[in-house]
Short mmCIF file of C-alpha atoms in Angstrom, two decimals:
data_model
loop_
_atom_site.label_atom_id
_atom_site.label_comp_id
_atom_site.label_asym_id
_atom_site.label_seq_id
_atom_site.Cartn_x
_atom_site.Cartn_y
_atom_site.Cartn_z
CA UNK A 1 -11.97 46.12 -51.01
CA UNK A 2 -15.58 46.21 -52.00
CA UNK A 3 -16.53 46.28 -55.66
CA UNK A 4 -19.05 45.05 -58.22
CA UNK A 5 -18.39 44.11 -61.84
CA UNK A 6 -20.90 44.08 -64.65
CA UNK A 7 -20.56 43.90 -68.43
CA UNK A 8 -20.66 47.37 -69.93
CA UNK A 9 -23.05 46.54 -72.77
CA UNK A 10 -25.49 43.84 -73.77
CA UNK A 11 -27.57 43.65 -76.95
CA UNK A 12 -30.62 41.47 -77.53
CA UNK A 13 -33.65 41.33 -79.78
CA UNK A 14 -37.23 42.03 -78.91
CA UNK A 15 -38.98 39.02 -77.40
CA UNK A 16 -35.76 37.33 -76.34
CA UNK A 17 -34.35 36.61 -72.88
CA UNK A 18 -31.24 38.36 -71.63
CA UNK A 19 -29.12 37.85 -68.52
CA UNK A 20 -27.03 40.62 -66.95
CA UNK A 21 -24.35 39.32 -64.63
CA UNK A 22 -22.87 40.93 -61.55
CA UNK A 23 -19.91 39.64 -59.59
CA UNK A 24 -18.94 41.26 -56.35
CA UNK A 25 -16.23 41.46 -53.72
CA UNK A 26 -17.05 42.41 -50.17
CA UNK A 27 -15.98 41.51 -46.68
CA UNK A 28 -19.56 41.42 -45.40
CA UNK A 29 -22.61 40.75 -47.53
CA UNK A 30 -26.00 42.33 -46.87
CA UNK A 31 -27.94 41.70 -50.04
CA UNK A 32 -27.79 42.61 -53.72
CA UNK A 33 -30.14 45.08 -55.39
CA UNK A 34 -30.87 45.89 -59.01
CA UNK A 35 -31.87 49.26 -60.44
CA UNK A 36 -32.99 50.35 -63.90
CA UNK A 37 -32.20 53.73 -65.39
CA UNK A 38 -33.51 55.08 -68.66
CA UNK A 39 -31.26 57.57 -70.39
CA UNK A 40 -30.56 60.43 -67.97
CA UNK A 41 -33.57 59.61 -65.82
CA UNK A 42 -33.88 58.63 -62.18
CA UNK A 43 -32.81 55.09 -61.32
CA UNK A 44 -35.70 52.93 -60.17
CA UNK A 45 -35.59 49.84 -57.97
CA UNK A 46 -36.20 46.48 -59.67
CA UNK A 47 -35.28 43.66 -57.33
CA UNK A 48 -33.45 42.58 -54.20
CA UNK A 49 -31.85 39.30 -53.09
CA UNK A 50 -30.76 38.73 -49.53
CA UNK A 51 -30.58 34.93 -49.78
CA UNK A 52 -29.51 32.49 -52.47
CA UNK A 53 -31.98 31.72 -55.20
CA UNK A 54 -34.34 33.35 -57.62
CA UNK A 55 -36.68 36.27 -56.97
CA UNK A 56 -39.32 36.81 -59.64
CA UNK A 57 -41.21 40.02 -60.37
CA UNK A 58 -43.18 39.77 -63.58
CA UNK A 59 -40.86 39.64 -66.58
CA UNK A 60 -37.83 40.37 -64.40
CA UNK A 61 -36.08 37.90 -62.12
CA UNK A 62 -32.93 38.20 -60.06
CA UNK A 63 -30.70 35.41 -58.88
CA UNK A 64 -28.06 35.27 -56.16
CA UNK A 65 -25.34 32.79 -55.26
CA UNK A 66 -23.49 33.99 -52.17
CA UNK A 67 -20.96 31.16 -52.35
CA UNK A 68 -19.96 32.34 -55.84
CA UNK A 69 -20.27 36.07 -55.03
CA UNK A 70 -22.44 36.30 -58.10
CA UNK A 71 -25.85 37.45 -59.11
CA UNK A 72 -27.74 38.13 -62.28
CA UNK A 73 -30.78 39.93 -63.56
CA UNK A 74 -32.90 38.03 -66.04
CA UNK A 75 -35.22 39.91 -68.38
CA UNK A 76 -37.75 37.85 -70.31
CA UNK A 77 -39.95 38.70 -73.28
CA UNK A 78 -37.82 41.73 -73.98
CA UNK A 79 -39.55 44.89 -75.08
CA UNK A 80 -38.10 47.99 -76.70
CA UNK A 81 -38.82 49.93 -73.52
CA UNK A 82 -36.39 47.67 -71.64
CA UNK A 83 -33.52 49.47 -73.38
CA UNK A 84 -31.86 51.12 -70.40
CA UNK A 85 -28.93 50.85 -68.02
CA UNK A 86 -29.04 48.29 -65.24
CA UNK A 87 -27.05 48.57 -62.03
CA UNK A 88 -26.35 46.08 -59.29
CA UNK A 89 -25.62 47.46 -55.83
CA UNK A 90 -25.00 46.42 -52.24
CA UNK A 91 -24.86 48.14 -48.85
CA UNK A 92 -21.65 48.07 -46.84
CA UNK A 93 -23.42 47.11 -43.62
CA UNK A 94 -26.69 45.89 -42.17
CA UNK A 95 -27.56 49.33 -40.83
CA UNK A 96 -25.67 51.82 -42.93
CA UNK A 97 -26.57 54.25 -45.64
CA UNK A 98 -23.32 53.53 -47.47
CA UNK A 99 -24.10 51.88 -50.79
CA UNK A 100 -21.85 50.74 -53.62
CA UNK A 101 -23.07 50.53 -57.23
CA UNK A 102 -21.63 48.63 -60.14
CA UNK A 103 -20.70 50.65 -63.21
CA UNK A 104 -23.86 49.63 -64.99
CA UNK A 105 -24.80 47.56 -68.03
CA UNK A 106 -26.38 49.27 -71.01
CA UNK A 107 -28.97 47.02 -72.59
CA UNK A 108 -29.94 47.70 -76.17
CA UNK A 109 -33.05 45.93 -77.41
CA UNK A 110 -33.30 45.68 -81.18
CA UNK A 111 -36.45 45.00 -83.21
CA UNK B 1 -47.59 61.42 -54.04
CA UNK B 2 -44.45 59.93 -52.51
CA UNK B 3 -41.44 61.58 -54.05
CA UNK B 4 -37.93 62.94 -53.79
CA UNK B 5 -37.66 66.45 -55.19
CA UNK B 6 -34.41 67.96 -56.34
CA UNK B 7 -33.86 71.50 -57.51
CA UNK B 8 -32.72 72.80 -59.84
CA UNK B 9 -32.89 70.27 -62.69
CA UNK B 10 -30.23 72.10 -64.67
CA UNK B 11 -27.55 74.46 -63.45
CA UNK B 12 -24.71 76.18 -65.25
CA UNK B 13 -22.26 78.08 -63.09
CA UNK B 14 -18.70 79.35 -63.01
CA UNK B 15 -15.70 78.11 -61.10
CA UNK B 16 -15.67 79.25 -57.48
CA UNK B 17 -19.28 80.44 -57.20
CA UNK B 18 -20.91 78.71 -54.25
CA UNK B 19 -24.07 76.77 -55.02
CA UNK B 20 -26.62 74.60 -53.26
CA UNK B 21 -28.70 71.80 -54.73
CA UNK B 22 -31.77 71.12 -52.65
CA UNK B 23 -33.33 67.74 -51.95
CA UNK B 24 -36.56 67.07 -50.13
CA UNK B 25 -38.50 63.86 -49.50
CA UNK B 26 -42.05 63.42 -48.21
CA UNK B 27 -41.86 59.77 -47.15
CA UNK B 28 -40.43 60.25 -43.65
CA UNK B 29 -37.33 58.28 -44.66
CA UNK B 30 -34.42 58.16 -42.23
CA UNK B 31 -31.77 57.59 -44.88
CA UNK B 32 -30.83 60.16 -47.49
CA UNK B 33 -27.84 60.26 -49.81
CA UNK B 34 -26.25 62.04 -52.73
CA UNK B 35 -24.71 60.43 -55.80
CA UNK B 36 -22.92 61.71 -58.82
CA UNK B 37 -23.04 59.92 -62.13
CA UNK B 38 -20.36 60.22 -64.77
CA UNK B 39 -20.07 58.26 -68.04
CA UNK B 40 -18.50 54.87 -67.49
CA UNK B 41 -18.29 55.33 -63.72
CA UNK B 42 -21.80 54.47 -62.63
CA UNK B 43 -23.30 56.01 -59.50
CA UNK B 44 -20.80 57.07 -56.88
CA UNK B 45 -21.93 58.05 -53.42
CA UNK B 46 -20.88 61.50 -52.22
CA UNK B 47 -22.42 61.72 -48.74
CA UNK B 48 -25.12 59.93 -46.85
CA UNK B 49 -27.19 60.58 -43.76
CA UNK B 50 -28.80 58.01 -41.51
CA UNK B 51 -30.90 60.54 -39.61
CA UNK B 52 -31.12 64.17 -38.54
CA UNK B 53 -27.69 65.59 -37.68
CA UNK B 54 -26.01 62.31 -38.69
CA UNK B 55 -23.99 62.48 -41.91
CA UNK B 56 -21.02 60.56 -43.24
CA UNK B 57 -18.74 60.52 -46.25
CA UNK B 58 -19.35 58.28 -49.22
CA UNK B 59 -16.74 57.42 -51.82
CA UNK B 60 -16.22 60.86 -53.39
CA UNK B 61 -16.86 63.54 -50.74
CA UNK B 62 -14.08 65.96 -51.67
CA UNK B 63 -15.37 69.40 -52.62
CA UNK B 64 -18.88 68.80 -51.23
CA UNK B 65 -20.71 69.53 -48.01
CA UNK B 66 -24.09 68.41 -46.74
CA UNK B 67 -26.34 69.11 -43.80
CA UNK B 68 -29.33 67.33 -42.29
CA UNK B 69 -31.09 69.76 -39.99
CA UNK B 70 -34.53 68.36 -40.75
CA UNK B 71 -35.56 64.83 -41.64
CA UNK B 72 -37.06 65.76 -44.99
CA UNK B 73 -34.23 67.93 -46.38
CA UNK B 74 -30.68 67.07 -47.38
CA UNK B 75 -29.03 69.87 -49.39
CA UNK B 76 -25.76 69.40 -51.25
CA UNK B 77 -23.40 72.36 -51.07
CA UNK B 78 -20.49 73.10 -53.36
CA UNK B 79 -18.52 75.86 -51.65
CA UNK B 80 -16.14 76.46 -54.55
CA UNK B 81 -17.23 74.46 -57.61
CA UNK B 82 -14.63 73.34 -60.11
CA UNK B 83 -15.02 71.97 -63.65
CA UNK B 84 -14.37 68.40 -62.45
CA UNK B 85 -17.62 68.62 -60.52
CA UNK B 86 -19.55 68.87 -63.77
CA UNK B 87 -21.80 65.85 -63.50
CA UNK B 88 -25.33 64.48 -63.10
CA UNK B 89 -26.34 64.45 -59.43
CA UNK B 90 -29.01 62.35 -57.77
CA UNK B 91 -30.49 62.54 -54.33
CA UNK B 92 -32.07 59.41 -52.85
CA UNK B 93 -33.92 58.38 -49.72
CA UNK B 94 -35.03 55.16 -48.08
CA UNK B 95 -35.97 53.41 -44.86
CA UNK B 96 -32.79 51.68 -43.60
CA UNK B 97 -31.56 49.38 -46.39
CA UNK B 98 -34.87 49.16 -48.20
CA UNK B 99 -35.05 50.27 -51.86
CA UNK B 100 -33.80 53.72 -52.69
CA UNK B 101 -36.15 56.35 -54.08
CA UNK B 102 -34.27 58.70 -56.36
CA UNK B 103 -34.95 62.28 -57.34
CA UNK B 104 -35.05 63.27 -61.02
CA UNK B 105 -31.47 64.50 -61.03
CA UNK B 106 -29.61 67.77 -61.35
CA UNK B 107 -27.35 68.29 -64.32
CA UNK B 108 -24.57 70.62 -63.22
CA UNK B 109 -22.08 72.29 -65.54
CA UNK B 110 -19.16 74.24 -64.06
CA UNK B 111 -17.23 76.38 -66.53
#
């Protein structure tokens, strides 16, 4: 079947770097996305990887290895406002609205 | 301003009383979808639509109905709500598999 696995919680200190991993199982792969959600709020898009390698967007980067069915989100220079839940997700086809999300990783940034 | 608008934000109802949660987007997106979010379970897709009059089931469609008569609107209908449908609901829209834009959520309580 298709699924994504993420750690449920990660804790880090302000100013540090943290990596949130996502491993997936799928019969066909069409890219991996990352979303951020502050407590109870709307998820917002962070990053997308269709090919292997690193995508950088400011303090956030996302990495993908299709051969390992693995990706991660890297957050640098952590700030208190980065405390949130982070979800990885992938579509089940190249032209489908069917999307699967991981269960989410809650990041707590401590002073 | 580009946005996805859900209404209502909060809703408390009783078992069996039909309700509709509205969703509207002003970005001319083809894709629209509904998710429910429960603690520890992440975002689970209920239904999705790839265009007007084209809808399909997500992972947890039981007890829900949708319609897509116009491109901008995608209402979620609960014909006979039950307590296990108490959840946080999100509507989202996008072009094809490009990033999802989420609404601000509807917190539903069924007693």
